[in-house]
Coordinates of C-alpha atoms in Angstrom, one line a residue:
Chain O
M1 CA 88.1 52.0 103.0
K2 CA 88.2 52.6 99.3
I3 CA 86.7 56.1 99.9
L4 CA 89.4 56.9 102.5
D5 CA 92.0 55.7 100.1
R6 CA 90.8 58.1 97.4
V7 CA 90.7 60.9 99.9
F8 CA 94.3 60.4 100.8
E9 CA 95.3 59.7 97.3
N10 CA 93.8 63.0 96.2
G11 CA 95.7 64.7 99.0
A12 CA 98.9 63.0 98.0
R13 CA 98.4 63.8 94.3
S14 CA 97.9 67.4 95.2
L15 CA 101.0 67.3 97.2
A16 CA 102.8 65.7 94.4
K17 CA 101.8 68.4 91.9
R18 CA 103.7 70.9 93.7
T19 CA 107.0 69.2 93.8
S20 CA 109.5 67.5 91.6
R21 CA 108.6 64.6 89.6
R22 CA 109.8 61.7 88.1
S23 CA 111.5 58.8 88.6
L24 CA 114.9 57.8 88.1
L25 CA 118.6 56.8 88.1
A26 CA 121.7 56.3 90.0
S27 CA 125.2 56.8 90.5
L28 CA 127.7 55.1 88.3
G29 CA 128.5 51.8 89.7
Q30 CA 125.3 51.7 91.7
V31 CA 123.1 51.3 88.7
L32 CA 120.7 48.5 89.1
T33 CA 119.2 46.5 86.3
G34 CA 115.9 45.9 88.0
V35 CA 115.1 42.5 89.2
A36 CA 118.0 40.9 87.4
L37 CA 120.5 42.4 89.7
M38 CA 118.7 41.7 92.9
P39 CA 121.7 40.0 94.5
L40 CA 123.7 43.2 94.2
L41 CA 121.2 45.3 96.1
P42 CA 122.1 46.7 99.5
I43 CA 119.8 45.0 102.0
D44 CA 120.6 46.3 105.4
R45 CA 118.2 49.1 105.4
T46 CA 115.6 47.8 107.8
A47 CA 116.1 50.6 110.2
R48 CA 115.1 53.0 107.6
A49 CA 112.1 51.2 106.3
Q50 CA 109.2 53.5 106.0
E51 CA 105.6 52.7 106.9
P52 CA 102.9 54.8 105.2
A53 CA 100.9 56.9 107.6
R54 CA 97.7 55.3 106.3
P55 CA 98.5 52.1 104.5
S56 CA 96.4 51.1 101.6
A57 CA 95.8 47.8 99.8
D58 CA 94.7 49.7 96.6
E59 CA 97.6 49.8 94.1
Q60 CA 95.9 52.8 92.5
S61 CA 96.3 54.7 95.8
C62 CA 99.4 56.8 96.5
Q63 CA 99.2 55.4 100.0
Y64 CA 99.8 51.8 98.8
W65 CA 102.6 50.5 101.0
K66 CA 105.0 49.7 98.1
Y67 CA 105.0 53.3 96.9
C68 CA 106.9 54.8 99.9
A69 CA 109.6 56.3 97.6
I70 CA 107.9 56.6 94.3
D71 CA 107.7 59.8 92.2
G72 CA 105.6 59.7 89.1
F73 CA 102.4 58.5 87.6
L74 CA 101.2 55.2 88.9
C75 CA 101.2 52.6 86.1
A76 CA 98.3 50.9 87.9
C77 CA 96.2 53.9 86.8
C78 CA 97.6 53.9 83.2
G79 CA 96.8 50.4 81.9
G80 CA 99.4 48.5 83.9
T81 CA 99.7 47.4 87.5
S82 CA 102.1 48.1 90.3
T83 CA 104.4 45.5 88.7
S84 CA 103.6 45.8 85.0
C85 CA 104.1 48.5 82.4
P86 CA 101.1 49.5 80.3
P87 CA 100.8 47.9 76.8
G88 CA 103.1 49.3 74.2
T89 CA 105.6 50.8 76.6
Q90 CA 109.1 49.6 77.6
S91 CA 110.4 49.0 81.1
S92 CA 113.5 50.9 82.2
P93 CA 116.5 48.6 82.8
I94 CA 117.9 50.9 85.4
T95 CA 116.0 52.0 88.5
W96 CA 116.1 53.6 91.9
I97 CA 115.2 51.7 95.1
G98 CA 113.5 52.2 98.3
T99 CA 112.8 50.1 101.5
C100 CA 109.1 50.0 102.5
H101 CA 107.3 48.4 105.4
N102 CA 104.4 46.1 104.5
P103 CA 101.8 46.4 107.3
G104 CA 100.2 43.2 106.0
D105 CA 103.0 40.9 107.2
G106 CA 105.1 43.2 109.3
R107 CA 108.2 42.8 107.0
D108 CA 110.4 45.4 105.3
Y109 CA 110.9 44.9 101.6
I110 CA 113.4 46.4 99.1
I111 CA 111.5 47.9 96.2
S112 CA 112.7 48.6 92.7
Y113 CA 111.0 51.6 91.1
N114 CA 111.2 51.1 87.4
D115 CA 109.9 53.6 84.9
C116 CA 107.8 52.7 81.9
C117 CA 109.0 54.4 78.8
G118 CA 108.2 55.3 75.2
K119 CA 105.0 57.2 75.4
V120 CA 104.1 60.7 76.7
S121 CA 103.2 61.2 80.4
C122 CA 100.3 59.1 81.6
G123 CA 99.0 62.2 83.5
D124 CA 96.9 60.3 86.0
C125 CA 97.5 59.2 89.6
F126 CA 100.6 61.4 90.2
C127 CA 102.3 60.2 93.4
D128 CA 105.3 61.7 95.1
R129 CA 106.5 60.0 98.2
N130 CA 110.0 60.5 99.4
E131 CA 110.7 58.3 102.4
G132 CA 114.5 57.6 102.3
E133 CA 114.8 59.5 99.0
K134 CA 118.1 61.2 98.4
P135 CA 119.3 64.0 96.1
M136 CA 120.8 63.4 92.7
Y137 CA 124.3 63.0 94.0
R138 CA 123.1 59.6 95.5
L139 CA 121.6 58.5 92.3
S140 CA 120.4 55.0 93.3
R141 CA 118.1 56.5 95.9
N142 CA 117.0 59.5 93.8
N143 CA 113.5 59.6 92.3
D144 CA 113.8 62.9 90.3
V145 CA 115.8 61.8 87.3
N146 CA 114.2 60.3 84.2
W147 CA 115.1 56.6 84.6
C148 CA 114.0 56.1 81.0
M149 CA 117.3 57.8 80.1
A150 CA 119.0 54.7 78.9
N151 CA 116.1 53.3 76.9
S152 CA 115.9 53.4 73.1
E153 CA 112.7 55.3 73.6
S154 CA 113.4 57.5 76.6
N155 CA 110.1 59.4 77.0
Y156 CA 108.7 58.9 80.5
H157 CA 105.2 57.4 80.9
C158 CA 104.6 56.0 84.4
S159 CA 106.3 54.2 87.3
V160 CA 106.0 50.7 88.8
S161 CA 107.1 49.2 92.1
V162 CA 108.6 45.7 92.1
I163 CA 109.5 43.8 95.3
L164 CA 113.1 42.6 95.1
G165 CA 113.2 40.8 98.4
V166 CA 112.9 41.0 102.1
A167 CA 115.3 43.5 103.7
Q168 CA 117.5 41.6 106.0
E169 CA 118.0 42.7 109.6
Chain Q
M1 CA 42.8 106.7 80.8
K2 CA 45.5 109.4 80.8
T3 CA 48.6 108.5 78.8
N4 CA 52.0 109.3 80.4
W5 CA 53.8 110.3 77.1
R6 CA 57.0 111.2 79.0
G7 CA 57.2 107.7 80.4
V8 CA 56.6 106.1 77.0
I9 CA 59.5 108.1 75.4
L10 CA 61.9 107.2 78.2
L11 CA 61.0 103.5 78.0
T12 CA 61.4 103.6 74.3
L13 CA 64.9 105.0 74.6
A14 CA 65.8 102.6 77.3
A15 CA 64.8 99.7 75.1
G16 CA 67.2 100.9 72.4
A17 CA 64.6 102.0 69.9
S18 CA 66.5 105.1 68.9
P19 CA 64.4 107.9 67.5
A20 CA 65.2 108.8 63.9
W21 CA 66.9 112.0 64.9
A22 CA 69.5 110.3 67.1
A23 CA 73.0 110.1 65.6
T24 CA 74.1 106.6 64.4
P25 CA 77.6 105.9 65.8
P26 CA 80.3 105.6 63.2
P27 CA 81.4 102.0 62.3
L28 CA 84.5 100.7 64.0
P29 CA 87.7 101.2 62.0
A30 CA 89.5 98.4 60.3
E31 CA 92.1 96.7 62.5
H32 CA 95.6 95.7 61.7
L33 CA 97.2 92.5 62.9
T34 CA 100.5 93.0 64.7
I35 CA 103.0 91.1 66.8
A36 CA 103.3 92.4 70.3
T37 CA 106.8 93.5 71.4
V38 CA 108.4 92.7 74.7
G39 CA 108.9 96.3 75.7
P40 CA 111.5 97.8 78.1
K41 CA 112.8 95.5 80.7
S42 CA 111.8 95.7 84.3
P43 CA 113.6 94.2 87.4
H44 CA 110.1 93.0 88.4
W45 CA 109.9 90.6 85.5
I46 CA 110.0 87.0 86.4
Y47 CA 110.6 83.9 84.2
V48 CA 108.3 81.1 85.4
V49 CA 109.3 77.6 84.3
D50 CA 106.3 75.3 83.8
Y51 CA 107.5 71.7 83.7
A52 CA 104.0 70.5 82.5
Y53 CA 104.1 67.2 84.3
D54 CA 100.9 65.9 82.6
N55 CA 102.5 66.4 79.2
E56 CA 106.2 66.7 79.8
I57 CA 107.3 67.0 76.2
D58 CA 105.6 70.4 76.2
S59 CA 107.2 72.4 79.0
R60 CA 107.6 76.2 78.6
V61 CA 108.7 79.4 80.3
W62 CA 106.3 82.3 80.9
L63 CA 107.7 85.8 81.2
F64 CA 105.5 87.6 83.7
D65 CA 105.4 91.2 84.8
G66 CA 105.2 91.5 88.6
D67 CA 103.9 95.1 88.4
T68 CA 101.2 94.8 85.7
H69 CA 100.4 91.2 86.5
R70 CA 100.3 90.3 82.8
R71 CA 102.0 87.6 80.8
I72 CA 104.5 89.1 78.4
G73 CA 105.1 86.0 76.4
Q74 CA 106.4 82.4 76.3
I75 CA 109.4 80.4 75.4
D76 CA 109.0 76.7 74.4
T77 CA 111.3 74.4 76.3
G78 CA 110.7 70.8 75.2
F79 CA 111.1 67.7 77.5
I80 CA 112.5 68.0 81.1
P81 CA 114.7 71.0 80.2
G82 CA 117.6 72.7 82.0
I83 CA 117.0 76.5 81.7
N84 CA 119.1 79.5 82.7
I85 CA 119.7 83.1 81.8
S86 CA 122.9 84.5 80.4
P87 CA 124.9 86.8 82.7
D88 CA 124.0 89.9 80.6
G89 CA 120.3 88.9 80.8
R90 CA 119.8 89.0 77.1
T91 CA 119.5 85.2 76.4
T92 CA 117.6 82.3 77.9
A93 CA 119.5 79.1 77.2
V94 CA 117.6 75.8 77.2
A95 CA 119.1 72.3 77.3
T96 CA 116.3 70.0 76.2
T97 CA 115.2 66.9 74.3
Y98 CA 112.9 66.4 71.3
F99 CA 111.6 63.2 70.0
A100 CA 111.3 62.8 66.2
R101 CA 107.7 61.7 66.3
G102 CA 106.4 63.9 69.1
G103 CA 106.2 61.5 72.1
H104 CA 108.5 58.9 70.5
G105 CA 111.1 58.4 67.9
T106 CA 114.8 59.4 67.7
R107 CA 115.9 61.5 70.6
T108 CA 117.7 64.7 69.8
D109 CA 119.2 66.8 72.6
V110 CA 119.9 70.5 71.9
V111 CA 120.8 73.7 73.6
E112 CA 118.5 76.4 72.3
F113 CA 119.2 80.1 72.7
N114 CA 116.3 82.6 72.9
D115 CA 116.6 86.4 72.6
N116 CA 114.9 87.8 75.7
N117 CA 114.1 91.0 73.9
T118 CA 111.9 89.2 71.3
L119 CA 111.3 85.8 72.9
S120 CA 112.4 84.3 69.6
K121 CA 114.8 81.5 69.2
T122 CA 118.1 82.7 67.7
G123 CA 120.2 79.6 67.4
E124 CA 121.0 76.1 68.7
V125 CA 123.7 73.6 69.3
V126 CA 123.0 69.9 69.0
I127 CA 124.6 68.1 71.9
P128 CA 125.0 64.4 72.7
P129 CA 121.6 62.8 73.6
K130 CA 122.3 62.6 77.3
H131 CA 121.6 65.9 79.0
A132 CA 120.6 65.4 82.6
Q133 CA 116.8 65.2 82.8
T134 CA 115.8 65.8 86.4
L135 CA 114.3 68.2 88.9
A136 CA 113.7 71.8 88.1
M137 CA 116.8 73.7 89.2
L138 CA 119.4 76.3 88.1
F139 CA 122.2 73.7 87.7
T140 CA 121.1 71.6 84.7
I141 CA 122.6 74.3 82.5
G142 CA 124.8 77.2 83.3
Y143 CA 126.9 80.1 81.9
S144 CA 130.5 81.0 82.8
A145 CA 130.5 84.5 84.5
D146 CA 131.8 86.1 81.3
G147 CA 129.2 84.3 79.2
K148 CA 131.8 82.7 76.9
F149 CA 131.1 79.1 78.0
V150 CA 127.9 77.2 78.6
Y151 CA 128.0 74.0 80.7
V152 CA 125.5 71.2 80.4
P153 CA 125.5 68.2 82.8
Y154 CA 125.1 64.8 81.2
L155 CA 123.8 61.6 82.7
T156 CA 123.6 58.2 81.1
P157 CA 123.7 57.4 84.2
A158 CA 127.5 58.0 84.1
A159 CA 128.0 61.6 85.0
S160 CA 129.9 64.2 83.0
F161 CA 129.3 67.7 81.6
G162 CA 129.6 69.3 78.2
V163 CA 131.3 72.6 77.5
L164 CA 129.8 74.7 74.7
D165 CA 130.8 77.9 72.9
P166 CA 127.5 79.9 72.7
A167 CA 129.0 82.4 70.3
K168 CA 130.2 79.9 67.8
K169 CA 127.4 77.6 68.6
K170 CA 129.6 74.5 69.0
V171 CA 130.4 71.8 71.5
L172 CA 134.0 72.2 72.8
G173 CA 134.2 69.0 74.7
E174 CA 133.0 66.7 77.5
I175 CA 134.5 66.3 81.0
D176 CA 134.0 63.3 83.2
T177 CA 133.0 64.1 86.8
A178 CA 133.7 60.7 88.5
G179 CA 130.1 60.3 89.6
C180 CA 129.6 63.9 90.8
T181 CA 126.7 65.6 89.2
L182 CA 125.2 69.0 88.1
V183 CA 127.1 72.2 87.2
F184 CA 127.8 75.0 89.6
P185 CA 129.7 77.6 87.6
W186 CA 132.1 80.1 89.0
G187 CA 134.2 82.8 87.4
P188 CA 135.2 82.6 83.7
N189 CA 136.4 79.0 83.7
Q190 CA 135.5 77.0 86.8
V191 CA 132.8 74.4 87.2
S192 CA 131.9 72.4 90.3
S193 CA 129.8 69.3 90.7
I194 CA 128.4 67.8 93.9
C195 CA 129.5 64.4 95.1
E196 CA 128.1 61.6 97.2
S197 CA 131.1 62.0 99.4
G198 CA 129.8 65.3 100.6
R199 CA 132.4 67.2 98.6
L200 CA 132.5 69.4 95.6
L201 CA 134.6 68.4 92.6
T202 CA 135.9 71.5 90.8
V203 CA 137.3 71.5 87.2
T204 CA 139.2 74.5 85.9
L205 CA 139.1 74.9 82.1
D206 CA 141.7 76.3 79.7
A207 CA 140.9 78.9 77.0
Q208 CA 139.7 76.1 74.7
G209 CA 137.2 74.8 77.2
H210 CA 139.2 71.7 78.0
E211 CA 140.1 70.5 81.5
A212 CA 143.2 72.2 82.8
S213 CA 143.1 70.9 86.4
R214 CA 140.7 69.6 89.1
T215 CA 140.4 69.8 92.8
T216 CA 138.2 68.4 95.5
S217 CA 136.8 70.4 98.5
A218 CA 136.7 69.3 102.0
A219 CA 133.6 67.3 102.9
F220 CA 130.9 69.6 104.3
F221 CA 127.8 67.5 104.6
S222 CA 126.7 63.9 105.3
P223 CA 124.3 62.3 102.7
D224 CA 123.3 59.8 105.4
E225 CA 122.9 62.0 108.4
D226 CA 121.5 65.2 107.0
P227 CA 121.7 65.5 103.2
V228 CA 121.8 68.9 101.5
F229 CA 119.4 69.8 98.7
A230 CA 121.3 69.6 95.4
Q231 CA 119.5 72.8 94.3
A232 CA 121.8 75.3 95.9
V233 CA 121.1 79.0 96.5
P234 CA 123.4 81.4 94.6
L235 CA 125.3 83.9 96.9
K236 CA 127.4 86.9 96.0
D237 CA 130.6 84.9 96.7
G238 CA 129.5 81.3 96.2
Y239 CA 126.6 79.0 96.9
A240 CA 124.6 78.0 99.9
Y241 CA 123.6 74.3 100.3
L242 CA 120.6 73.9 102.6
S243 CA 120.2 70.6 104.4
F244 CA 117.0 68.7 104.9
L245 CA 117.1 69.6 108.6
G246 CA 117.8 73.3 108.0
Q247 CA 121.6 73.6 108.2
V248 CA 123.0 76.2 105.9
H249 CA 126.3 75.2 104.4
E250 CA 127.8 78.3 102.6
V251 CA 130.7 77.6 100.3
D252 CA 133.1 80.3 99.3
F253 CA 133.8 80.0 95.6
T254 CA 136.2 82.9 95.5
Q255 CA 139.2 80.8 96.7
P256 CA 141.4 78.7 94.4
K257 CA 139.1 75.9 95.3
P258 CA 135.7 76.1 97.0
V259 CA 136.0 76.4 100.8
P260 CA 133.0 75.5 103.0
R261 CA 132.3 77.9 105.9
A262 CA 131.1 77.0 109.3
P263 CA 127.4 75.9 109.0
W264 CA 124.6 77.8 110.6
S265 CA 121.0 76.8 111.2
L266 CA 117.6 78.1 110.0
V267 CA 116.0 76.6 113.0
S268 CA 116.3 76.8 116.8
G269 CA 116.9 73.7 118.9
A270 CA 113.2 73.4 119.6
E271 CA 112.3 73.8 115.9
K272 CA 114.8 71.3 114.6
G273 CA 113.2 68.3 113.0
V274 CA 109.8 70.1 113.2
W275 CA 110.2 73.0 110.8
R276 CA 112.1 72.2 107.6
P277 CA 113.0 73.8 104.3
G278 CA 111.3 72.1 101.4
G279 CA 110.0 72.2 97.9
V280 CA 111.9 72.5 94.6
Q281 CA 113.5 75.9 94.5
I282 CA 114.2 76.1 98.2
G283 CA 115.8 79.5 98.7
A284 CA 116.5 82.9 97.1
V285 CA 118.9 85.7 98.1
H286 CA 118.6 89.5 97.7
R287 CA 122.3 90.1 97.2
A288 CA 122.4 93.8 98.1
K289 CA 120.3 93.4 101.2
N290 CA 122.0 90.2 102.3
Q291 CA 118.6 88.5 102.8
L292 CA 117.8 84.8 102.4
F293 CA 114.1 83.8 101.8
V294 CA 113.2 80.1 102.5
P295 CA 109.9 78.3 102.2
M296 CA 109.4 76.4 105.5
H297 CA 107.0 73.7 106.4
K298 CA 106.2 71.5 109.4
G299 CA 107.1 67.9 108.6
G300 CA 109.1 64.8 109.2
D301 CA 111.6 62.6 107.4
G302 CA 110.8 62.3 103.7
S303 CA 109.0 65.7 103.6
H304 CA 111.9 67.5 101.9
K305 CA 109.7 68.1 98.8
D306 CA 106.8 69.4 100.7
G307 CA 106.2 73.1 99.9
G308 CA 106.4 75.9 102.4
S309 CA 103.5 77.1 104.5
E310 CA 105.5 80.1 105.6
I311 CA 108.4 82.2 104.3
W312 CA 111.2 82.7 106.7
V313 CA 113.6 85.6 106.1
F314 CA 117.2 85.6 107.4
D315 CA 120.0 88.1 107.6
L316 CA 123.0 86.4 105.9
K317 CA 125.5 88.4 108.1
S318 CA 124.0 87.8 111.5
H319 CA 122.3 84.5 110.6
Q320 CA 119.3 85.7 112.5
R321 CA 115.7 85.2 111.3
T322 CA 114.3 88.7 110.7
A323 CA 110.7 87.8 109.6
R324 CA 108.3 85.0 109.4
W325 CA 105.4 85.3 106.9
P326 CA 102.6 82.7 107.2
L327 CA 100.7 82.1 103.9
D328 CA 97.1 81.1 103.2
I329 CA 98.1 77.8 101.6
R330 CA 94.6 76.4 101.7
A331 CA 93.8 78.9 99.0
S332 CA 97.0 79.1 97.1
G333 CA 98.7 75.8 97.8
A334 CA 102.1 75.4 99.5
V335 CA 105.1 77.2 98.1
V336 CA 107.4 75.0 96.0
A337 CA 109.6 77.8 94.4
V338 CA 110.9 81.1 95.6
Q339 CA 112.7 84.0 93.8
V340 CA 113.3 87.6 94.7
S341 CA 114.0 90.6 92.4
Q342 CA 117.3 92.4 93.0
D343 CA 116.2 96.0 92.9
P344 CA 115.9 98.3 96.0
T345 CA 112.1 97.8 96.3
P346 CA 112.1 94.1 95.7
L347 CA 109.3 91.7 95.0
L348 CA 109.2 88.2 96.3
F349 CA 107.8 85.6 93.8
L350 CA 106.4 82.3 95.0
A351 CA 105.1 79.4 92.9
T352 CA 102.8 77.0 94.5
E353 CA 101.6 73.4 94.2
K354 CA 98.3 74.7 92.9
S355 CA 100.0 76.6 90.1
H356 CA 99.5 80.0 91.7
L357 CA 102.2 82.7 91.4
L358 CA 102.1 84.8 94.6
I359 CA 103.8 88.2 94.5
L360 CA 104.7 89.8 97.9
D361 CA 106.5 92.9 98.9
A362 CA 109.9 91.5 99.8
Q363 CA 110.4 94.1 102.5
T364 CA 107.1 93.6 104.4
G365 CA 105.7 90.2 103.2
K366 CA 102.5 91.9 102.2
L367 CA 100.7 90.0 99.5
Q368 CA 100.4 92.2 96.4
H369 CA 99.0 89.7 93.9
D370 CA 97.8 86.1 93.5
E371 CA 97.9 84.9 89.9
H372 CA 96.0 81.7 89.4
H373 CA 96.7 79.0 86.8
L374 CA 100.2 80.2 85.8
G375 CA 100.9 77.0 83.9
Q376 CA 100.5 73.5 85.0
T377 CA 103.4 72.7 87.4
P378 CA 105.5 75.9 87.8
Q379 CA 108.5 74.9 89.8
L380 CA 111.4 77.2 88.9
L381 CA 111.6 81.0 88.9
L382 CA 114.4 82.9 87.2
N383 CA 115.4 86.5 86.9
P384 CA 118.6 87.9 85.4

């Protein structure tokens, strides 16, 4: 399974190389401050929850289920995990969100994609998946902008995916 | 044993043991170190923007000659830049960010002006540290049609844009855009931004670069049902906003406020939802020939950043597809950016996910050149 993961990861990374990048930000008034603002999140997105074509349990794989709307370098490959920024970086207080289906329990989850900031690009495990992603005019669903923009150190390093809660029907 | 003296002589010569009577070639002359010049401009030159994802503080633009297939030179462009060329073609303007200690330290945002005749920086304007850092597109910095204003979108994430005087190298002001983003310039003093409501907000400036008035267009797309790409395609009389499902929303900018026209489709009923436009720079227009070139791919929802496996060509008057050019994307990678030269014998330039630059005859689709390794992540192609 690990080998398969890597095969698909490589495919996804190649795919990602060609397109946009990075993670990001949202429209004024829709800005989320990560986990802290969870109660403000829109939650009725079950119908749009996306399931990866080939789910993976490996958080270093682009096909890991939580990464359905991520765009950037996976922090899990850069010294962090899917929920932790690498040592010496800062987490972005503002994020974009996605709704992903967990094949492990059959539930849909709202995911916050925070960027980790303050160092140059990690450069490994680039992953660009865009299920439910929207252009920049809908900022809270856009993964192209640099979500480190509001940090004191605003260089982009990598991206994490943090479960905010179960999406309600 | 009989000696073959002719063979011995020939072997000796072949081995480089020159006989004494052979002339010694003169030594090479001393060389002089020079700086190459850009040379006379060609409509077949293309500015290739490399966003350098693996080391984003170090993006750059390559100027490449589509006829000789040589790199002419480079412009440094910093961290997640906005890049555009002045209406007279003489200047490349770059809105970008530098950190005081390389990858960290105090952030300074600046608009840099580069002379396209020398590829040298000629000046700069320091701007508030909030220029919009996002996808490679033509709308993260822009000139007014007369070249007297430069517009730079800001994002904090509150949205606004700055107005600059490129001649006096100064910031004239900042205009709030009420959540609408990016800058779509028109005429000498008009700037539009795209809104979540499916409308365009248009601000008209006075002679000092301050807001004189603002209007809002009719809604012409649904962000929920079929969003349009924010990276519009410039037309002779406005911009075309292509949707994820292949609808073309042309907006006429020659009116007092932008007026959306009736949409048309890149795809047939059978193709809808199967073939889609995608990538980063998702269309280019040859203005004199009224032709639209779009990278198309087969994919489902969420594939809007997938590069094209084919180039589809459309007549902008009849809205008919006039050609369909499949590409060998296993070799080159899928197409993420497209641009066309504006001369009568145009070239079509395609940047791919594998960092190739493909050059096609834009009239026949015939591949003329495949340049490998043109940067790290080339995703935007510009020409004057």
